[in-house]
GROMACS .gro file of C-alpha atoms in nm:
model
  441
    1MET     CA    1   0.000   0.000   0.000
    2SER     CA    2   0.134   0.342  -0.093
    3ILE     CA    3   0.168   0.631   0.147
    4ALA     CA    4  -0.125   0.803  -0.018
    5ASP     CA    5  -0.343   0.493   0.005
    6ALA     CA    6  -0.253   0.452   0.369
    7ALA     CA    7  -0.332   0.814   0.435
    8ARG     CA    8  -0.665   0.790   0.259
    9CYS     CA    9  -0.751   0.476   0.458
   10ALA     CA   10  -0.672   0.666   0.775
   11LEU     CA   11  -0.907   0.941   0.665
   12LEU     CA   12  -1.176   0.692   0.580
   13ALA     CA   13  -1.137   0.549   0.928
   14ILE     CA   14  -1.207   0.889   1.075
   15PHE     CA   15  -1.499   0.949   0.843
   16CYS     CA   16  -1.655   0.615   0.921
   17GLY     CA   17  -1.594   0.636   1.293
   18LEU     CA   18  -1.381   0.323   1.288
   19ALA     CA   19  -1.063   0.459   1.436
   20LEU     CA   20  -1.021   0.429   1.811
   21GLU     CA   21  -0.698   0.621   1.809
   22ALA     CA   22  -0.594   0.920   1.605
   23PRO     CA   23  -0.429   0.796   1.283
   24ALA     CA   24  -0.102   0.930   1.153
   25ALA     CA   25  -0.127   1.261   0.977
   26LEU     CA   26  -0.082   1.290   0.604
   27PRO     CA   27   0.292   1.309   0.533
   28ILE     CA   28   0.302   1.676   0.442
   29GLU     CA   29   0.646   1.836   0.452
   30THR     CA   30   0.703   2.210   0.459
   31TRP     CA   31   1.001   2.442   0.432
   32ARG     CA   32   1.116   2.776   0.297
   33ALA     CA   33   1.293   2.777  -0.039
   34ASP     CA   34   1.609   2.984  -0.077
   35SER     CA   35   1.395   3.233  -0.267
   36GLY     CA   36   1.184   3.283   0.045
   37ALA     CA   37   0.880   3.098  -0.092
   38LYS     CA   38   0.680   2.879   0.145
   39VAL     CA   39   0.665   2.519   0.021
   40LEU     CA   40   0.429   2.233   0.107
   41PHE     CA   41   0.509   1.893  -0.037
   42MET     CA   42   0.362   1.544  -0.030
   43GLU     CA   43   0.540   1.256  -0.202
   44VAL     CA   44   0.292   1.021  -0.369
   45ARG     CA   45   0.425   0.760  -0.609
   46ASP     CA   46   0.096   0.596  -0.707
   47LEU     CA   47   0.082   0.760  -1.049
   48PRO     CA   48   0.349   0.913  -1.275
   49ILE     CA   49   0.199   1.259  -1.225
   50ILE     CA   50   0.300   1.579  -1.050
   51ASP     CA   51   0.069   1.860  -0.939
   52VAL     CA   52   0.237   2.189  -0.854
   53SER     CA   53   0.089   2.531  -0.788
   54VAL     CA   54   0.235   2.870  -0.709
   55GLU     CA   55   0.001   3.123  -0.549
   56PHE     CA   56   0.046   3.478  -0.424
   57ALA     CA   57  -0.140   3.734  -0.216
   58ALA     CA   58  -0.255   3.883  -0.544
   59GLY     CA   59  -0.631   3.835  -0.530
   60THR     CA   60  -0.897   4.085  -0.620
   61SER     CA   61  -0.872   4.261  -0.283
   62ARG     CA   62  -0.531   4.392  -0.398
   63ASP     CA   63  -0.687   4.598  -0.678
   64PRO     CA   64  -0.647   4.974  -0.642
   65ARG     CA   65  -0.992   5.123  -0.586
   66ASP     CA   66  -1.004   5.296  -0.925
   67LYS     CA   67  -0.866   4.992  -1.109
   68ALA     CA   68  -1.097   4.709  -1.011
   69GLY     CA   69  -1.046   4.413  -1.241
   70LEU     CA   70  -0.668   4.454  -1.251
   71ALA     CA   71  -0.587   4.136  -1.055
   72ARG     CA   72  -0.812   3.929  -1.278
   73LEU     CA   73  -0.678   4.068  -1.604
   74THR     CA   74  -0.318   4.032  -1.483
   75VAL     CA   75  -0.340   3.662  -1.398
   76HIS     CA   76  -0.535   3.597  -1.718
   77MET     CA   77  -0.277   3.774  -1.936
   78MET     CA   78   0.026   3.605  -1.779
   79ARG     CA   79  -0.024   3.285  -1.977
   80LEU     CA   80  -0.081   3.462  -2.310
   81GLY     CA   81   0.286   3.474  -2.397
   82ALA     CA   82   0.588   3.451  -2.167
   83GLY     CA   83   0.965   3.442  -2.209
   84SER     CA   84   1.046   3.319  -2.558
   85LEU     CA   85   0.701   3.162  -2.597
   86SER     CA   86   0.423   3.326  -2.791
   87GLU     CA   87   0.057   3.292  -2.691
   88SER     CA   88   0.019   2.983  -2.908
   89GLY     CA   89   0.366   2.863  -2.807
   90VAL     CA   90   0.255   2.834  -2.444
   91SER     CA   91  -0.052   2.631  -2.539
   92ASP     CA   92   0.135   2.415  -2.789
   93ARG     CA   93   0.417   2.323  -2.554
   94LEU     CA   94   0.175   2.221  -2.280
   95ALA     CA   95  -0.038   2.025  -2.526
   96ASP     CA   96   0.265   1.847  -2.669
   97VAL     CA   97   0.341   1.687  -2.332
   98GLY     CA   98  -0.018   1.644  -2.214
   99ALA     CA   99   0.014   1.901  -1.934
  100ARG     CA  100  -0.270   2.108  -1.797
  101LEU     CA  101  -0.232   2.461  -1.663
  102VAL     CA  102  -0.509   2.655  -1.489
  103SER     CA  103  -0.516   2.998  -1.329
  104ARG     CA  104  -0.662   3.055  -0.986
  105LEU     CA  105  -0.811   3.375  -0.852
  106ASP     CA  106  -1.024   3.470  -0.555
  107VAL     CA  107  -1.049   3.764  -0.321
  108ASP     CA  108  -0.720   3.674  -0.148
  109ARG     CA  109  -0.514   3.459  -0.384
  110ALA     CA  110  -0.400   3.440  -0.744
  111GLY     CA  111  -0.165   3.205  -0.922
  112TYR     CA  112  -0.130   2.896  -1.138
  113ALA     CA  113  -0.164   2.521  -1.096
  114LEU     CA  114   0.013   2.276  -1.329
  115ARG     CA  115  -0.049   1.905  -1.374
  116THR     CA  116   0.217   1.719  -1.571
  117LEU     CA  117   0.357   1.373  -1.625
  118SER     CA  118   0.659   1.307  -1.405
  119ALA     CA  119   0.873   1.166  -1.686
  120PRO     CA  120   1.179   1.397  -1.714
  121GLN     CA  121   1.117   1.518  -2.069
  122ALA     CA  122   0.749   1.599  -2.014
  123ARG     CA  123   0.812   1.750  -1.671
  124GLU     CA  124   1.091   1.971  -1.798
  125ALA     CA  125   0.880   2.106  -2.083
  126ALA     CA  126   0.579   2.179  -1.864
  127VAL     CA  127   0.774   2.330  -1.575
  128SER     CA  128   0.967   2.557  -1.811
  129VAL     CA  129   0.636   2.703  -1.929
  130LEU     CA  130   0.515   2.772  -1.576
  131GLU     CA  131   0.852   2.919  -1.483
  132ALA     CA  132   0.832   3.163  -1.776
  133ILE     CA  133   0.470   3.256  -1.703
  134LEU     CA  134   0.553   3.345  -1.344
  135ALA     CA  135   0.879   3.531  -1.408
  136GLU     CA  136   0.854   3.668  -1.762
  137PRO     CA  137   0.495   3.732  -1.868
  138ALA     CA  138   0.506   3.934  -2.188
  139PHE     CA  139   0.184   4.132  -2.145
  140ASP     CA  140   0.198   4.190  -2.520
  141ALA     CA  141   0.041   4.525  -2.606
  142GLY     CA  142  -0.175   4.391  -2.889
  143ILE     CA  143  -0.299   4.095  -2.686
  144PHE     CA  144  -0.369   4.325  -2.392
  145GLU     CA  145  -0.594   4.548  -2.604
  146ARG     CA  146  -0.776   4.243  -2.739
  147GLU     CA  147  -0.831   4.091  -2.395
  148ARG     CA  148  -0.939   4.419  -2.236
  149THR     CA  149  -1.193   4.467  -2.516
  150ARG     CA  150  -1.311   4.111  -2.466
  151ALA     CA  151  -1.339   4.167  -2.090
  152LEU     CA  152  -1.543   4.483  -2.143
  153ALA     CA  153  -1.781   4.303  -2.378
  154GLY     CA  154  -1.815   4.016  -2.133
  155LEU     CA  155  -1.882   4.253  -1.847
  156ARG     CA  156  -2.150   4.443  -2.041
  157GLU     CA  157  -2.327   4.114  -2.104
  158ALA     CA  158  -2.284   4.000  -1.742
  159LEU     CA  159  -2.424   4.326  -1.605
  160SER     CA  160  -2.752   4.252  -1.782
  161ARG     CA  161  -2.795   3.927  -1.591
  162PRO     CA  162  -3.000   3.956  -1.269
  163GLY     CA  163  -2.790   3.698  -1.086
  164THR     CA  164  -2.471   3.893  -1.151
  165ILE     CA  165  -2.639   4.217  -1.046
  166ALA     CA  166  -2.755   4.058  -0.720
  167GLU     CA  167  -2.406   3.926  -0.636
  168ARG     CA  168  -2.236   4.260  -0.708
  169GLN     CA  169  -2.497   4.460  -0.516
  170LEU     CA  170  -2.464   4.232  -0.214
  171GLN     CA  171  -2.084   4.243  -0.218
  172ALA     CA  172  -2.077   4.622  -0.241
  173ARG     CA  173  -2.320   4.663   0.049
  174LEU     CA  174  -2.154   4.404   0.272
  175TYR     CA  175  -1.813   4.566   0.227
  176PRO     CA  176  -1.873   4.938   0.165
  177GLY     CA  177  -1.542   5.111   0.100
  178HIS     CA  178  -1.345   4.793   0.170
  179PRO     CA  179  -1.128   4.604  -0.085
  180TYR     CA  180  -1.350   4.297  -0.041
  181GLY     CA  181  -1.632   4.503  -0.190
  182LEU     CA  182  -1.458   4.553  -0.523
  183PRO     CA  183  -1.603   4.347  -0.810
  184ALA     CA  184  -1.355   4.087  -0.933
  185SER     CA  185  -1.431   4.164  -1.296
  186GLY     CA  186  -1.414   4.540  -1.237
  187ASP     CA  187  -1.663   4.786  -1.376
  188LEU     CA  188  -1.687   4.944  -1.719
  189ASP     CA  189  -1.496   5.258  -1.616
  190SER     CA  190  -1.215   5.082  -1.429
  191LEU     CA  191  -1.161   4.826  -1.705
  192ALA     CA  192  -1.149   5.099  -1.966
  193ARG     CA  193  -0.882   5.280  -1.761
  194LEU     CA  194  -0.648   4.981  -1.729
  195THR     CA  195  -0.323   4.996  -1.921
  196ARG     CA  196  -0.051   4.747  -1.997
  197GLU     CA  197   0.168   4.939  -1.751
  198ASP     CA  198  -0.087   4.871  -1.478
  199LEU     CA  199  -0.046   4.497  -1.535
  200LEU     CA  200   0.333   4.524  -1.526
  201TRP     CA  201   0.311   4.719  -1.201
  202PHE     CA  202   0.067   4.472  -1.042
  203HIS     CA  203   0.286   4.178  -1.138
  204ARG     CA  204   0.601   4.340  -0.995
  205GLN     CA  205   0.419   4.437  -0.677
  206HIS     CA  206   0.246   4.113  -0.593
  207TYR     CA  207   0.408   3.820  -0.774
  208VAL     CA  208   0.711   3.813  -0.546
  209ALA     CA  209   0.910   3.518  -0.420
  210ASP     CA  210   0.881   3.561  -0.046
  211ARG     CA  211   0.503   3.595  -0.068
  212ALA     CA  212   0.468   3.284  -0.282
  213VAL     CA  213   0.317   2.956  -0.164
  214VAL     CA  214   0.432   2.653  -0.363
  215ALA     CA  215   0.227   2.334  -0.321
  216ILE     CA  216   0.359   2.010  -0.471
  217ILE     CA  217   0.221   1.656  -0.467
  218GLY     CA  218   0.314   1.357  -0.675
  219ASP     CA  219   0.582   1.137  -0.819
  220LEU     CA  220   0.902   1.307  -0.707
  221SER     CA  221   1.137   1.305  -0.410
  222ARG     CA  222   1.181   1.580  -0.155
  223THR     CA  223   1.512   1.676  -0.317
  224GLN     CA  224   1.341   1.706  -0.654
  225ALA     CA  225   1.061   1.907  -0.495
  226GLN     CA  226   1.314   2.144  -0.338
  227HIS     CA  227   1.473   2.205  -0.676
  228LEU     CA  228   1.133   2.253  -0.839
  229ALA     CA  229   1.010   2.507  -0.584
  230GLN     CA  230   1.333   2.703  -0.600
  231ARG     CA  231   1.335   2.701  -0.979
  232LEU     CA  232   0.979   2.833  -1.004
  233THR     CA  233   1.043   3.123  -0.767
  234ALA     CA  234   1.414   3.202  -0.804
  235ARG     CA  235   1.367   3.464  -1.076
  236LEU     CA  236   1.084   3.645  -0.903
  237PRO     CA  237   1.158   3.969  -0.721
  238THR     CA  238   1.170   3.955  -0.343
  239THR     CA  239   1.038   4.185  -0.076
  240SER     CA  240   1.152   4.239   0.277
  241GLY     CA  241   0.818   4.231   0.452
  242VAL     CA  242   0.484   4.062   0.477
  243PRO     CA  243   0.204   4.150   0.233
  244ARG     CA  244   0.042   4.487   0.287
  245ALA     CA  245  -0.224   4.429   0.548
  246LEU     CA  246  -0.581   4.480   0.436
  247PRO     CA  247  -0.788   4.713   0.652
  248PRO     CA  248  -1.030   4.552   0.897
  249VAL     CA  249  -1.376   4.481   0.765
  250PRO     CA  250  -1.615   4.735   0.922
  251PRO     CA  251  -1.906   4.567   1.102
  252LEU     CA  252  -2.261   4.608   0.981
  253GLU     CA  253  -2.431   4.847   1.221
  254ALA     CA  254  -2.786   4.804   1.092
  255ALA     CA  255  -2.994   4.620   0.837
  256VAL     CA  256  -2.963   4.726   0.474
  257GLU     CA  257  -3.222   4.651   0.206
  258ALA     CA  258  -3.199   4.719  -0.167
  259TRP     CA  259  -3.450   4.639  -0.440
  260VAL     CA  260  -3.315   4.664  -0.794
  261GLU     CA  261  -3.574   4.662  -1.071
  262HIS     CA  262  -3.510   4.421  -1.357
  263PRO     CA  263  -3.745   4.286  -1.626
  264ALA     CA  264  -3.654   3.922  -1.564
  265SER     CA  265  -3.942   3.686  -1.491
  266GLN     CA  266  -3.758   3.555  -1.187
  267ALA     CA  267  -3.659   3.751  -0.876
  268TYR     CA  268  -3.311   3.692  -0.733
  269LEU     CA  269  -3.294   3.711  -0.355
  270ARG     CA  270  -2.980   3.745  -0.143
  271ILE     CA  271  -2.950   3.795   0.232
  272GLY     CA  272  -2.594   3.835   0.358
  273ALA     CA  273  -2.379   3.918   0.657
  274LEU     CA  274  -2.014   3.911   0.750
  275GLY     CA  275  -1.907   3.553   0.813
  276LEU     CA  276  -1.585   3.370   0.883
  277ARG     CA  277  -1.211   3.420   0.866
  278ARG     CA  278  -0.990   3.123   0.789
  279GLY     CA  279  -0.883   2.981   1.125
  280ASP     CA  280  -1.185   3.129   1.303
  281PRO     CA  281  -1.255   2.943   1.633
  282ASP     CA  282  -1.623   2.910   1.532
  283PHE     CA  283  -1.538   2.778   1.185
  284TYR     CA  284  -1.639   2.415   1.243
  285ALA     CA  285  -1.955   2.494   1.441
  286LEU     CA  286  -2.085   2.742   1.184
  287TRP     CA  287  -1.987   2.521   0.892
  288LEU     CA  288  -2.194   2.242   1.041
  289ALA     CA  289  -2.480   2.476   1.133
  290ASN     CA  290  -2.499   2.598   0.775
  291GLN     CA  291  -2.538   2.240   0.659
  292VAL     CA  292  -2.869   2.233   0.849
  293LEU     CA  293  -2.981   2.578   0.745
  294GLY     CA  294  -2.912   2.580   0.374
  295GLY     CA  295  -2.594   2.394   0.285
  296GLY     CA  296  -2.746   2.046   0.289
  297GLY     CA  297  -2.939   2.071  -0.036
  298TRP     CA  298  -3.276   1.896  -0.030
  299THR     CA  299  -3.255   1.825   0.343
  300SER     CA  300  -3.191   2.184   0.455
  301ARG     CA  301  -3.443   2.403   0.633
  302LEU     CA  302  -3.447   2.668   0.361
  303THR     CA  303  -3.535   2.413   0.097
  304ALA     CA  304  -3.800   2.258   0.321
  305GLU     CA  305  -3.968   2.591   0.393
  306LEU     CA  306  -3.943   2.752   0.050
  307ARG     CA  307  -3.978   2.455  -0.183
  308GLU     CA  308  -4.136   2.162  -0.005
  309LYS     CA  309  -4.395   2.345   0.206
  310ARG     CA  310  -4.477   2.645  -0.016
  311GLY     CA  311  -4.354   2.574  -0.368
  312LEU     CA  312  -4.188   2.914  -0.388
  313THR     CA  313  -3.864   2.808  -0.550
  314TYR     CA  314  -3.689   2.520  -0.716
  315SER     CA  315  -3.384   2.554  -0.495
  316ALA     CA  316  -3.257   2.765  -0.208
  317GLY     CA  317  -2.946   2.752   0.003
  318SER     CA  318  -2.685   2.925   0.212
  319TYR     CA  319  -2.308   2.925   0.239
  320PHE     CA  320  -2.005   3.064   0.416
  321ALA     CA  321  -1.704   3.177   0.213
  322PRO     CA  322  -1.422   3.199   0.471
  323SER     CA  323  -1.134   3.424   0.367
  324ALA     CA  324  -0.832   3.598   0.518
  325LEU     CA  325  -1.075   3.851   0.665
  326GLU     CA  326  -1.444   3.799   0.729
  327GLY     CA  327  -1.585   3.638   0.416
  328PRO     CA  328  -1.956   3.653   0.342
  329PHE     CA  329  -2.238   3.442   0.487
  330VAL     CA  330  -2.517   3.436   0.227
  331LEU     CA  331  -2.870   3.300   0.189
  332VAL     CA  332  -2.973   3.253  -0.174
  333ALA     CA  333  -3.305   3.192  -0.348
  334GLN     CA  334  -3.475   3.252  -0.680
  335THR     CA  335  -3.850   3.277  -0.729
  336GLN     CA  336  -4.119   3.418  -0.955
  337ARG     CA  337  -4.114   3.798  -0.931
  338ALA     CA  338  -4.473   3.810  -0.799
  339GLN     CA  339  -4.366   3.587  -0.509
  340ALA     CA  340  -4.053   3.780  -0.415
  341ALA     CA  341  -4.190   3.946  -0.103
  342GLU     CA  342  -4.339   3.621   0.027
  343ALA     CA  343  -4.019   3.425  -0.039
  344LEU     CA  344  -3.812   3.692   0.129
  345ALA     CA  345  -4.034   3.685   0.437
  346VAL     CA  346  -4.001   3.305   0.457
  347MET     CA  347  -3.622   3.325   0.426
  348ARG     CA  348  -3.601   3.579   0.706
  349GLU     CA  349  -3.837   3.389   0.933
  350THR     CA  350  -3.650   3.063   0.871
  351LEU     CA  351  -3.322   3.229   0.963
  352ARG     CA  352  -3.474   3.400   1.269
  353ARG     CA  353  -3.610   3.072   1.404
  354PHE     CA  354  -3.285   2.894   1.326
  355VAL     CA  355  -3.085   3.148   1.526
  356GLU     CA  356  -3.336   3.140   1.811
  357GLU     CA  357  -3.376   2.762   1.832
  358GLY     CA  358  -3.061   2.627   1.671
  359PRO     CA  359  -3.046   2.289   1.502
  360GLY     CA  360  -3.212   1.987   1.657
  361LYS     CA  361  -3.017   1.680   1.767
  362GLU     CA  362  -3.134   1.463   1.479
  363GLU     CA  363  -3.073   1.740   1.229
  364LEU     CA  364  -2.721   1.787   1.357
  365GLU     CA  365  -2.637   1.418   1.348
  366ALA     CA  366  -2.761   1.393   0.991
  367ALA     CA  367  -2.559   1.701   0.898
  368LYS     CA  368  -2.246   1.550   1.054
  369GLN     CA  369  -2.285   1.236   0.844
  370ASN     CA  370  -2.330   1.442   0.529
  371VAL     CA  371  -2.036   1.675   0.596
  372ILE     CA  372  -1.797   1.403   0.707
  373GLY     CA  373  -1.903   1.161   0.438
  374GLY     CA  374  -1.885   1.428   0.173
  375PHE     CA  375  -1.537   1.525   0.281
  376VAL     CA  376  -1.410   1.185   0.167
  377LEU     CA  377  -1.497   1.283  -0.188
  378ARG     CA  378  -1.310   1.611  -0.149
  379VAL     CA  379  -0.979   1.436  -0.079
  380ASP     CA  380  -1.010   1.125  -0.294
  381SER     CA  381  -0.743   1.220  -0.547
  382ASN     CA  382  -0.399   1.378  -0.556
  383GLU     CA  383  -0.541   1.675  -0.741
  384LYS     CA  384  -0.796   1.745  -0.468
  385ILE     CA  385  -0.542   1.699  -0.187
  386HIS     CA  386  -0.316   1.935  -0.379
  387GLU     CA  387  -0.580   2.208  -0.356
  388TYR     CA  388  -0.582   2.165   0.021
  389LEU     CA  389  -0.203   2.194   0.033
  390GLY     CA  390  -0.231   2.536  -0.128
  391LEU     CA  391  -0.509   2.635   0.111
  392ILE     CA  392  -0.314   2.520   0.417
  393GLY     CA  393  -0.002   2.699   0.303
  394PHE     CA  394  -0.165   3.028   0.212
  395TYR     CA  395  -0.379   3.064   0.523
  396ASP     CA  396  -0.127   2.912   0.766
  397LEU     CA  397  -0.370   2.637   0.863
  398PRO     CA  398  -0.237   2.341   1.067
  399LEU     CA  399  -0.065   2.074   0.860
  400ASP     CA  400  -0.317   1.817   0.988
  401TYR     CA  401  -0.612   2.028   0.866
  402ILE     CA  402  -0.735   1.753   0.634
  403GLU     CA  403  -0.760   1.504   0.920
  404ARG     CA  404  -0.869   1.767   1.171
  405PHE     CA  405  -1.174   1.882   0.972
  406PRO     CA  406  -1.387   1.566   1.008
  407ARG     CA  407  -1.257   1.508   1.359
  408GLU     CA  408  -1.363   1.854   1.479
  409ILE     CA  409  -1.697   1.828   1.302
  410GLY     CA  410  -1.760   1.493   1.467
  411LYS     CA  411  -1.692   1.627   1.818
  412LEU     CA  412  -1.939   1.915   1.805
  413THR     CA  413  -2.242   1.909   2.037
  414VAL     CA  414  -2.584   2.060   1.977
  415GLN     CA  415  -2.517   2.315   2.248
  416GLN     CA  416  -2.187   2.427   2.096
  417VAL     CA  417  -2.344   2.478   1.755
  418ARG     CA  418  -2.644   2.664   1.894
  419GLU     CA  419  -2.420   2.897   2.095
  420ALA     CA  420  -2.201   2.972   1.794
  421VAL     CA  421  -2.505   3.050   1.578
  422ARG     CA  422  -2.651   3.288   1.838
  423ARG     CA  423  -2.313   3.451   1.896
  424ARG     CA  424  -2.225   3.508   1.532
  425ILE     CA  425  -2.546   3.552   1.330
  426ASP     CA  426  -2.766   3.855   1.394
  427PRO     CA  427  -3.077   3.856   1.171
  428ALA     CA  428  -3.132   4.222   1.257
  429ARG     CA  429  -2.803   4.326   1.096
  430MET     CA  430  -2.801   4.178   0.749
  431VAL     CA  431  -2.794   4.303   0.393
  432THR     CA  432  -3.088   4.214   0.171
  433VAL     CA  433  -3.079   4.247  -0.206
  434VAL     CA  434  -3.372   4.169  -0.436
  435VAL     CA  435  -3.328   4.198  -0.811
  436GLY     CA  436  -3.647   4.181  -1.018
  437PRO     CA  437  -3.968   4.351  -0.905
  438PRO     CA  438  -3.987   4.705  -0.767
  439ALA     CA  439  -3.947   4.755  -0.392
  440GLY     CA  440  -4.203   4.554  -0.198
  441GLY     CA  441  -4.327   4.384  -0.516
   0.00000   0.00000   0.00000
């Protein structure tokens, strides 16, 4: 049995409640490369494949206020020509060796993930492409103009969609004046203002070696991983300090409600509040609570109240999006525009009762089984474990986070979850956005 198989069996033991003693943690190694980059590595020889990612504190929250959309356009453009490779040269070289390269971007992070065969010739070709993309993106002037025009056209189309409008309105009202409130895709004015020089500046500022997190899993030794991490970050500039701290997220002092008229036949409803940071002490309790409220699909309270009892919607739900600072906690539903007010009232009443009463014992036990059982599927491949390596490295989570998650979920009591819900969710201080009918319609 390989190390990875053994580790997965250990996880399955936790998930199934079969382990009487804590199993060994996944064999994750970590160190700092000579470049200053933080490295997380797991040697897995099952398949002749390597997954490697390099991520930076270069997410959308790093956009200057008048240049929203810069982070997104920068990471997108980096792969459209780099070093001696043209736009098509990057694609062709990856295709020739069967490698796959994807960009990653969220409010905190940006970077690239590469999957390649571990055979020396294929690995060398694929890694050389990623190395060039990170260190020598061309930001070709002609391609930049084309992509900015394409982004503007895509944004104009997106801004006509009620779902997009609802998400942007909620984000802006949850984080007024804060970098988390900036739209990832920018707005029409900010996109139009972006220049090639802006992308060069953003890359120099944020794609730096000692703010990089390199995650590696697959068919290579630690020595080979050390060389790989150093190679991918050695030509990046370095800084002497930690990333510029984001300002604290201001708390919501009162309820906010916005109705945005739109001719769509459906109304899009969002109710949001400030939620969780990564590493928050209430993370596990609220994650489990949300499974009961709206994260459990057909078995959740929101679905039962809105769909099963009243036929107001096909689906409804809720989620937390934990981030470096307080990410959003959001309730989501879609209904016929004539039913918007009724659906909104049901959502609010369902949340109010949930906060007041908390989940029941049977509900919580069912939610535990779903969360813990579902987690098995989230770590059932090298590629999925690799995503967790990047997460652990970027947010400084404990190295045993993958084993800890189901264990902590399993230990929670009804009382602990109820107390966390009452402590952290205030139905009187939430942002409501309805896109569709006029106010009160």
